[in-house]
Amino acid sequence: MEEDTGVLPRKDDFSQWYNEILWRAEIMDVRYPVKGLYVWYPHGFAVRKRAYGILRDLMDRDHAETMFPLLIPETEFMKEATHIKGFEDEVYWVTHGGRNELDVPLALRPTSETAIYPMYSLWIRSHTDLPLKLYQVVNTFRYETKHTRPLIRLREITSFKEAHTVHATREEAAAQVEVALGLYREFYDSLRVPVIVSRRPAWDKFPGADYTIAVDTVMPDGKTLQIGTVHMLGDHFSRTYDITYEDANGEQQYVYQTCYGISERSIAAVISVHGDDRGLVLPPEVAPIEVVIVPIIVGKRRDEVLSAASALEEEFRKAGFAVKLDAREMRPGAKYYHWEMRGVPLRIEVGPRDIDANTVVAVTRSGKKTTLDRRGVVEGVCSILALFGEELSQTARQAMAGRITVAATLEETAAAVKNGVAVVHWCGSQECAEKIEAAVDASIIGSDIRSDLIAVSDGPCVACGGNGTSALVARTY
RNA sequence: GGGGCAGUAGGGUAGCCUGGUCCAUCCUAGAGCGUUUGGGACGCUUUGACGGCAGUUCGAAUCUGCCCUGCCCCA
């Protein structure tokens, strides 16, 4: 007997599952012949489009969208020392125009600080120009030497949403960090992806930042995935790029800056957190098709069923749903599997029995079956989808909660990180961090934890016994 | 960064060590025709490949070299 799950590996085998679902659900094609660059299938890109629509709407509340060039002259790129150190090993350089060598090599942006800030220096004159909050959604390039992986570790990040804000004071900039974190929380709430927010250790912060606060989620194999970062840049870059404003007293002052970003790792998170053995499970908010209508065509009532299905489609379309009528010449079961693999949240079935009874059958991606009265079907579907989204949030949240373990000893920590995230007490020293990391084969990913799933407390450092406070230890992507 | 395994049609595999035929093979793959359709339909016909570049050879999926790509494990 063939298994009904088809050929998708079980999600328990997460790595295999992830590799396969990407092409079976038509998210990414890995066969592009350059390492670390992958192709978005239209369906994957449609998910991206909706997710980034949400992100843009959030940013547009008080940021303006812009677009800076991909190429950065070496002379600008090399100005900020710590920033360069963080990126120089993974920068692609354009050295030729045609056959001629360029006088000044051009970097493909690994991130855009060095492209944007020289322009900020020109644009910002007075305190009335502040605050300035811009963002762009662009591709960036990093010559990754580690194992590349679609959507997760890329040489071309195709979907980097980066925001760059400028403020008159350090306090304002610090406040903006909190605003950004709030936006990112909202974004991931919409994607139904639970997150943990924490401050990265000093050695793991963004090159050139005062501090970095990261947004992580936990993948099904227990490793954490960083899916957003917010950086307090202080005045490091403004001193390097000479970004100053004239204050109310007529004095020149350096500005304070922040930057923060989200990439297509957000899509990897949606896929991985919600997907199951049958394929993708998409929250209605990001599903390119929210409702698929499958007509149950039986012999002589074919035309009758098809026109009933078309009428339904039209009704959903008018109500604003992303709806698809699947009128292909296939058996209904084959269509169910097809759309389940692609993550469609709700399937509507209409057949002769429904026409006779004046009903339709609605089945969610989680398998919940409801018979709806044909009249008021749109309202019925609305509430089913809203509930389905809520359930995704709850399920994902519980799954993440189950992967967080408080650990009091190194042995407990080592056991905890095999399943997910360990919460330990840590004194904050790099020496102890290294001890812990060596002992448990995982990394300190952050302290100053902000998560309603984690109670923060003080206690003896798990490595040295000195005064410590809660920190996260995990294996990471 | 280190190590290993692998690339054969849309997908999965055999063949390779030991070079050669008339034909690879399976599929939830493609095209066509017919009968079907409330959880992956069936029959018949048919299409299509050896990752790339060079080399050895009368002849290369198979041998040699280089390159590219993917996956797994370790740092």
XYZ file of C-alpha atoms (C1' of nucleotides) in Angstrom:
552
model
C 0.000 0.000 0.000
C 1.205 3.452 -0.861
C 1.167 5.949 1.966
C -1.207 8.834 1.662
C 1.457 11.308 2.689
C 3.026 10.907 -0.724
C 6.689 11.533 -1.034
C 7.154 14.442 1.337
C 9.449 13.276 4.138
C 7.962 13.480 7.600
C 8.463 16.765 9.369
C 10.302 14.967 12.189
C 13.125 14.725 9.712
C 13.147 18.482 9.468
C 16.163 19.009 7.265
C 14.890 16.623 4.609
C 11.362 17.928 4.946
C 12.536 21.487 4.433
C 14.567 20.648 1.347
C 11.650 18.878 -0.274
C 8.801 21.135 0.642
C 10.530 24.068 -0.992
C 10.068 22.644 -4.442
C 7.042 20.433 -3.871
C 5.057 23.394 -2.552
C 6.649 25.554 -5.259
C 8.435 28.019 -3.006
C 12.029 27.977 -4.257
C 13.901 26.130 -6.977
C 17.445 25.335 -5.892
C 18.626 24.322 -9.346
C 19.921 27.715 -10.382
C 23.544 27.018 -11.299
C 25.214 29.451 -8.888
C 25.908 28.459 -5.311
C 23.756 30.211 -2.737
C 21.405 31.813 -5.282
C 17.940 30.371 -5.670
C 14.856 31.100 -7.745
C 11.469 32.056 -6.363
C 8.670 30.037 -7.897
C 5.612 32.218 -8.532
C 3.746 30.604 -5.631
C 6.603 31.246 -3.218
C 6.920 34.758 -4.504
C 3.203 35.309 -3.980
C 3.631 34.352 -0.319
C 6.537 36.760 -0.113
C 4.437 39.436 -1.776
C 1.671 39.200 0.793
C 4.017 38.950 3.771
C 6.008 41.937 2.583
C 2.760 43.780 1.955
C 2.060 43.461 5.669
C 5.586 44.565 6.484
C 5.355 47.568 4.173
C 2.053 48.624 5.689
C 3.656 48.536 9.125
C 6.690 50.501 8.016
C 4.632 53.012 6.079
C 2.992 54.175 9.275
C 5.937 56.432 9.976
C 8.750 55.519 7.601
C 9.152 56.515 3.978
C 10.218 53.961 1.403
C 13.276 54.666 -0.693
C 15.798 52.929 -2.936
C 19.564 53.234 -2.877
C 22.047 51.820 -5.393
C 23.392 48.301 -5.215
C 26.993 49.368 -5.803
C 29.080 51.052 -3.137
C 32.482 52.608 -3.891
C 35.362 51.069 -1.978
C 36.294 54.500 -0.642
C 32.974 54.848 1.193
C 32.771 51.231 2.173
C 36.160 51.304 3.878
C 35.506 54.306 6.128
C 34.053 52.681 9.236
C 36.636 50.331 10.697
C 34.586 47.933 12.821
C 31.903 47.777 10.165
C 34.473 46.744 7.559
C 35.919 44.098 9.851
C 32.490 42.555 10.190
C 31.870 42.300 6.481
C 35.102 42.411 4.491
C 35.448 38.642 4.202
C 32.107 38.304 2.559
C 31.907 41.203 0.146
C 31.600 40.696 -3.592
C 33.616 43.224 -5.545
C 32.925 44.560 -9.004
C 36.360 45.310 -10.417
C 35.782 45.695 -14.141
C 33.574 47.638 -16.519
C 33.710 45.604 -19.674
C 37.394 44.842 -20.143
C 38.614 47.897 -18.285
C 39.612 47.735 -14.676
C 37.723 50.234 -12.542
C 39.681 53.001 -10.795
C 37.636 52.451 -7.673
C 36.302 48.925 -7.084
C 32.603 48.739 -6.287
C 31.161 46.553 -3.561
C 27.849 44.761 -3.961
C 26.095 45.917 -0.795
C 26.198 43.338 1.993
C 23.973 45.850 3.826
C 23.446 49.491 2.993
C 24.848 51.680 5.776
C 27.807 52.779 3.703
C 25.574 53.531 0.717
C 22.972 55.472 2.643
C 24.899 57.420 5.234
C 27.029 59.548 2.890
C 23.729 60.733 1.426
C 22.280 61.321 4.884
C 25.246 63.577 5.491
C 24.106 65.717 2.557
C 20.418 65.592 3.347
C 20.489 66.446 7.022
C 21.117 70.102 7.807
C 18.987 71.117 10.734
C 17.095 69.720 13.680
C 13.929 70.241 11.656
C 15.109 67.499 9.289
C 14.942 65.050 12.179
C 13.889 62.443 12.861
C 14.443 60.861 9.461
C 13.064 57.365 9.000
C 13.571 55.595 5.697
C 13.458 52.001 4.589
C 14.009 49.993 1.474
C 13.368 46.431 0.325
C 16.350 45.317 -1.724
C 18.694 42.471 -2.517
C 22.057 42.245 -0.779
C 25.048 40.030 -1.396
C 27.208 38.149 1.051
C 29.836 35.671 0.060
C 28.819 33.064 2.620
C 31.463 30.460 3.272
C 29.266 28.314 5.469
C 26.762 25.883 4.053
C 24.194 27.901 2.088
C 20.512 27.079 2.435
C 17.469 28.436 0.586
C 15.751 31.352 2.369
C 18.048 30.904 5.368
C 21.681 31.355 4.372
C 22.021 32.970 0.982
C 24.680 34.609 -1.083
C 22.046 36.869 -2.537
C 19.477 37.906 0.025
C 16.672 38.877 -2.308
C 14.297 40.451 0.162
C 16.131 42.536 2.710
C 13.848 45.088 4.315
C 16.238 47.507 5.981
C 15.269 50.650 7.838
C 17.665 53.448 8.728
C 16.596 56.132 11.159
C 18.291 59.318 12.302
C 17.626 61.174 15.531
C 18.776 64.254 17.372
C 19.529 62.508 20.642
C 20.697 59.157 21.943
C 17.445 58.823 23.913
C 15.332 59.294 20.825
C 17.359 56.707 18.973
C 17.025 54.270 21.860
C 13.271 54.877 21.861
C 13.172 54.118 18.141
C 14.760 50.736 18.848
C 11.719 49.942 20.973
C 9.328 51.196 18.313
C 11.025 48.959 15.759
C 10.755 45.943 18.037
C 7.051 46.664 18.415
C 6.631 46.711 14.647
C 8.477 43.440 14.270
C 6.324 41.835 16.936
C 3.232 42.938 15.077
C 4.632 41.599 11.853
C 5.297 38.159 13.299
C 1.935 38.155 15.043
C 0.391 38.556 11.605
C 2.455 35.643 10.296
C 1.405 33.637 13.362
C 5.066 33.059 14.164
C 6.000 33.194 17.863
C 9.215 35.012 18.700
C 11.672 35.593 21.515
C 13.340 38.975 21.783
C 16.738 39.344 23.451
C 19.906 41.424 23.439
C 22.804 39.800 21.624
C 26.100 39.428 23.495
C 28.599 42.211 22.787
C 30.727 39.996 20.536
C 27.717 39.090 18.443
C 26.309 42.547 17.831
C 26.110 44.225 14.436
C 29.520 45.544 13.359
C 29.443 49.223 14.237
C 26.521 49.083 16.675
C 26.309 49.981 20.360
C 24.003 47.038 20.884
C 21.833 44.674 18.923
C 18.440 43.340 19.898
C 17.393 40.254 18.010
C 14.135 38.538 17.215
C 14.407 34.749 17.082
C 12.023 31.892 16.568
C 12.553 28.209 17.266
C 12.558 25.813 14.342
C 11.065 22.298 14.500
C 14.508 20.765 15.031
C 15.063 22.981 18.071
C 17.566 25.325 16.479
C 16.812 29.017 16.663
C 16.438 31.154 13.568
C 17.232 34.846 13.764
C 14.387 36.522 11.885
C 14.932 40.159 12.710
C 17.491 42.461 14.257
C 17.376 46.000 15.574
C 20.615 47.896 16.033
C 21.386 50.933 18.128
C 24.167 52.613 16.184
C 24.712 55.520 18.550
C 26.934 58.114 16.877
C 29.509 55.711 15.396
C 28.415 56.198 11.834
C 27.540 59.855 12.147
C 31.114 60.583 13.249
C 32.502 58.524 10.381
C 30.217 59.931 7.703
C 29.948 63.351 9.242
C 26.201 63.410 9.654
C 25.449 66.532 11.676
C 22.613 68.940 12.230
C 22.377 72.452 13.531
C 20.477 72.474 16.800
C 18.110 75.187 18.067
C 21.090 77.049 19.519
C 22.922 77.129 16.220
C 25.475 74.476 17.245
C 26.518 71.537 15.033
C 25.695 68.174 16.637
C 26.260 64.617 15.567
C 23.113 62.592 14.972
C 22.214 59.269 16.590
C 21.085 56.413 14.427
C 19.389 53.058 14.382
C 18.939 50.460 11.702
C 16.892 47.301 11.614
C 16.165 44.562 9.175
C 14.084 41.579 8.220
C 14.807 39.207 5.363
C 13.188 36.243 3.586
C 14.102 34.234 6.645
C 10.650 35.424 7.724
C 9.250 33.240 4.951
C 11.412 30.319 6.058
C 9.909 30.760 9.521
C 6.311 30.712 8.253
C 6.974 27.572 6.245
C 8.827 25.769 9.007
C 6.716 26.746 11.988
C 3.333 25.915 10.456
C 4.012 23.247 7.830
C 3.145 19.595 8.415
C 3.591 16.162 6.849
C 1.199 17.093 4.056
C 2.913 20.296 3.078
C 2.613 23.994 3.708
C 0.137 25.469 6.119
C -0.285 29.151 5.437
C -1.958 31.694 7.676
C -4.841 33.319 5.761
C -2.998 36.637 6.043
C -0.208 35.487 3.718
C -1.846 32.759 1.639
C -1.846 33.657 -2.072
C -5.010 31.591 -2.295
C -7.174 31.790 0.815
C -10.066 29.732 -0.485
C -9.970 27.065 -3.159
C -13.230 25.809 -4.580
C -13.295 22.207 -5.706
C -16.350 21.266 -7.735
C -17.441 17.665 -7.330
C -18.369 16.843 -10.868
C -20.621 13.864 -11.342
C -21.548 12.774 -14.840
C -24.632 14.481 -16.094
C -24.819 17.196 -13.437
C -21.438 18.542 -14.547
C -22.637 21.874 -15.934
C -24.901 22.483 -12.994
C -22.055 21.901 -10.510
C -19.610 24.041 -12.455
C -21.956 26.981 -12.654
C -22.707 26.703 -8.931
C -18.942 26.726 -8.291
C -18.468 29.754 -10.530
C -21.207 31.619 -8.720
C -19.478 30.865 -5.416
C -16.151 32.014 -6.785
C -17.671 35.274 -7.914
C -19.253 35.817 -4.524
C -15.955 35.275 -2.706
C -14.092 37.472 -5.139
C -16.549 40.296 -4.591
C -16.120 39.862 -0.838
C -12.383 40.442 -1.266
C -11.037 36.913 -0.842
C -8.133 35.506 -2.788
C -10.154 32.680 -4.283
C -9.394 30.002 -6.847
C -11.813 27.756 -8.652
C -10.091 24.502 -9.534
C -12.040 23.220 -12.510
C -9.305 20.936 -13.800
C -10.154 17.489 -15.099
C -8.847 15.628 -12.077
C -10.393 13.609 -9.322
C -11.326 15.720 -6.319
C -8.947 13.845 -3.997
C -5.992 14.688 -6.195
C -6.946 18.347 -6.000
C -7.201 18.183 -2.208
C -3.655 16.900 -1.942
C -2.458 19.434 -4.453
C -3.794 22.429 -2.544
C -2.896 21.048 0.851
C 0.731 20.821 -0.261
C 0.554 24.507 -1.235
C -0.907 25.508 2.094
C -4.335 26.836 1.100
C -6.116 27.525 4.423
C -9.635 26.643 3.325
C -11.192 24.361 0.750
C -14.793 24.660 -0.329
C -16.438 21.639 -1.932
C -19.615 21.930 -3.986
C -21.306 18.898 -5.461
C -24.764 17.704 -6.409
C -25.598 16.834 -2.810
C -24.766 20.382 -1.724
C -26.793 21.906 -4.507
C -29.786 19.816 -3.502
C -29.394 20.696 0.168
C -28.455 24.324 -0.533
C -25.154 23.996 1.349
C -21.397 23.909 0.757
C -18.734 21.931 2.579
C -15.788 23.866 4.048
C -12.609 22.062 5.145
C -9.719 23.882 6.787
C -6.087 22.992 6.176
C -6.065 21.481 9.648
C -8.857 19.123 8.622
C -11.837 20.668 10.347
C -14.949 20.038 8.233
C -18.046 22.242 8.385
C -21.219 22.202 6.353
C -22.268 25.782 5.685
C -25.591 27.101 4.565
C -25.260 28.372 1.010
C -26.749 31.710 2.037
C -24.381 33.645 4.270
C -21.476 31.490 3.095
C -19.106 34.437 2.973
C -19.727 35.321 6.616
C -19.308 31.689 7.568
C -15.971 31.463 5.786
C -14.823 34.724 7.333
C -15.243 33.397 10.836
C -13.761 29.981 10.001
C -10.633 31.657 8.617
C -10.331 34.003 11.569
C -10.532 31.057 13.948
C -8.085 29.058 11.846
C -5.548 31.887 12.075
C -5.972 32.086 15.834
C -5.451 28.356 16.155
C -2.240 28.583 14.150
C -0.961 31.205 16.580
C -1.872 29.082 19.570
C -0.435 25.865 18.190
C 2.820 27.545 17.221
C 3.093 29.269 20.555
C 2.580 26.037 22.454
C 5.122 24.265 20.286
C 7.666 26.957 21.047
C 6.854 26.924 24.741
C 7.553 23.195 24.693
C 11.025 23.859 23.364
C 12.057 26.247 26.113
C 13.627 24.682 29.187
C 15.035 26.269 32.313
C 18.418 24.740 33.149
C 20.376 25.069 36.386
C 23.503 23.097 35.481
C 25.671 22.574 32.445
C 24.355 19.008 32.172
C 20.780 20.230 32.146
C 21.717 22.884 29.617
C 23.327 20.347 27.322
C 20.169 18.243 27.451
C 17.893 21.252 26.958
C 19.604 22.557 23.825
C 19.084 19.215 22.107
C 15.364 19.977 22.205
C 15.432 23.746 21.856
C 16.325 26.764 23.917
C 17.833 26.616 27.398
C 17.313 29.446 29.854
C 20.294 29.686 32.213
C 21.809 32.151 34.616
C 24.933 33.725 33.205
C 27.289 36.304 34.681
C 27.738 38.093 31.367
C 31.452 37.423 30.890
C 32.793 36.200 27.597
C 34.968 33.701 29.408
C 31.955 31.969 30.941
C 30.089 32.160 27.655
C 32.911 30.262 25.996
C 32.893 27.675 28.774
C 29.166 27.182 28.426
C 29.318 27.029 24.647
C 32.083 24.440 24.701
C 30.316 22.329 27.313
C 26.893 22.216 25.688
C 27.706 22.587 21.988
C 25.435 25.606 21.540
C 25.677 29.403 21.753
C 24.658 32.124 24.133
C 22.235 33.971 21.921
C 21.058 36.693 24.224
C 20.171 38.182 27.561
C 17.659 40.851 28.613
C 15.099 38.363 27.414
C 11.674 39.641 26.519
C 9.152 36.888 26.130
C 5.976 36.153 27.998
C 6.988 32.492 27.834
C 10.145 33.085 29.866
C 10.372 34.301 33.449
C 13.573 36.295 33.918
C 15.448 36.110 37.225
C 18.838 36.536 38.905
C 20.896 33.585 40.046
C 24.336 31.992 40.126
C 26.130 31.777 36.763
C 25.888 28.251 35.397
C 29.609 28.348 34.606
C 31.316 30.255 37.443
C 28.659 30.533 40.154
C 28.984 34.311 40.311
C 26.076 36.726 40.101
C 24.166 36.103 36.936
C 20.918 36.810 35.177
C 18.771 34.911 32.677
C 20.261 34.226 29.268
C 19.327 32.070 26.277
C 21.451 29.186 25.056
C 20.602 27.454 21.792
C 21.860 25.818 18.665
C 21.400 28.303 15.856
C 20.965 28.453 12.105
C 37.243 26.206 7.497
C 37.756 20.402 7.626
C 35.765 15.720 6.105
C 32.382 12.562 3.461
C 28.551 11.218 -0.224
C 26.315 12.397 -4.695
C 24.705 14.656 -9.706
C 21.357 9.847 -15.375
C 14.290 12.655 -18.776
C 9.849 16.930 -14.534
C 10.780 13.487 -9.997
C 12.892 8.627 -8.078
C 16.437 4.767 -9.326
C 19.572 0.852 -12.136
C 23.692 0.718 -15.306
C 29.791 2.742 -14.078
C 34.427 -1.265 -11.084
C 34.879 -4.675 -16.373
C 33.876 1.392 -22.523
C 30.342 -1.040 -27.759
C 24.239 -4.108 -28.577
C 17.330 -4.298 -30.133
C 15.087 -2.101 -25.637
C 16.932 1.160 -19.459
C 13.112 1.181 -15.645
C 9.375 3.152 -12.017
C 6.270 7.534 -10.842
C 1.878 11.674 -7.929
C 6.155 13.794 -14.876
C 4.686 15.834 -20.018
C 1.570 15.273 -24.739
C -2.816 12.717 -27.049
C -7.527 9.719 -27.177
C -11.463 7.386 -24.493
C -14.085 5.979 -20.063
C -14.243 8.413 -15.114
C -14.960 12.095 -10.795
C -17.762 13.256 -2.561
C -9.764 11.829 -0.525
C -4.172 10.688 -4.799
C -8.856 6.914 -11.330
C -8.068 3.444 -15.366
C -6.774 1.684 -20.379
C -4.131 2.468 -24.849
C -0.571 5.525 -27.714
C 3.537 8.621 -27.126
C 7.705 12.249 -25.416
C 12.106 12.748 -22.926
C 18.500 11.887 -19.938
C 23.344 10.761 -18.764
C 25.933 18.364 -14.371
C 29.843 21.335 -17.499
C 34.518 21.711 -20.139
C 38.710 19.282 -21.844
C 41.391 14.625 -22.586
C 42.135 9.198 -23.792
C 39.650 6.082 -27.637
C 37.490 3.661 -33.854
C 33.722 4.354 -29.902
C 32.535 7.518 -23.237
C 26.727 7.729 -18.754
C 31.066 4.345 -17.854
C 38.202 5.803 -17.803
C 41.461 10.560 -16.564
C 41.842 15.845 -15.201
C 39.743 20.408 -13.939
C 35.360 23.061 -12.777
C 30.201 23.715 -11.205
C 26.102 22.347 -8.082
C 23.561 19.776 -4.151
C 23.236 17.046 0.458
C 25.176 15.139 5.230
C 28.663 15.291 9.414
C 32.376 17.988 12.272
C 34.708 22.895 13.775
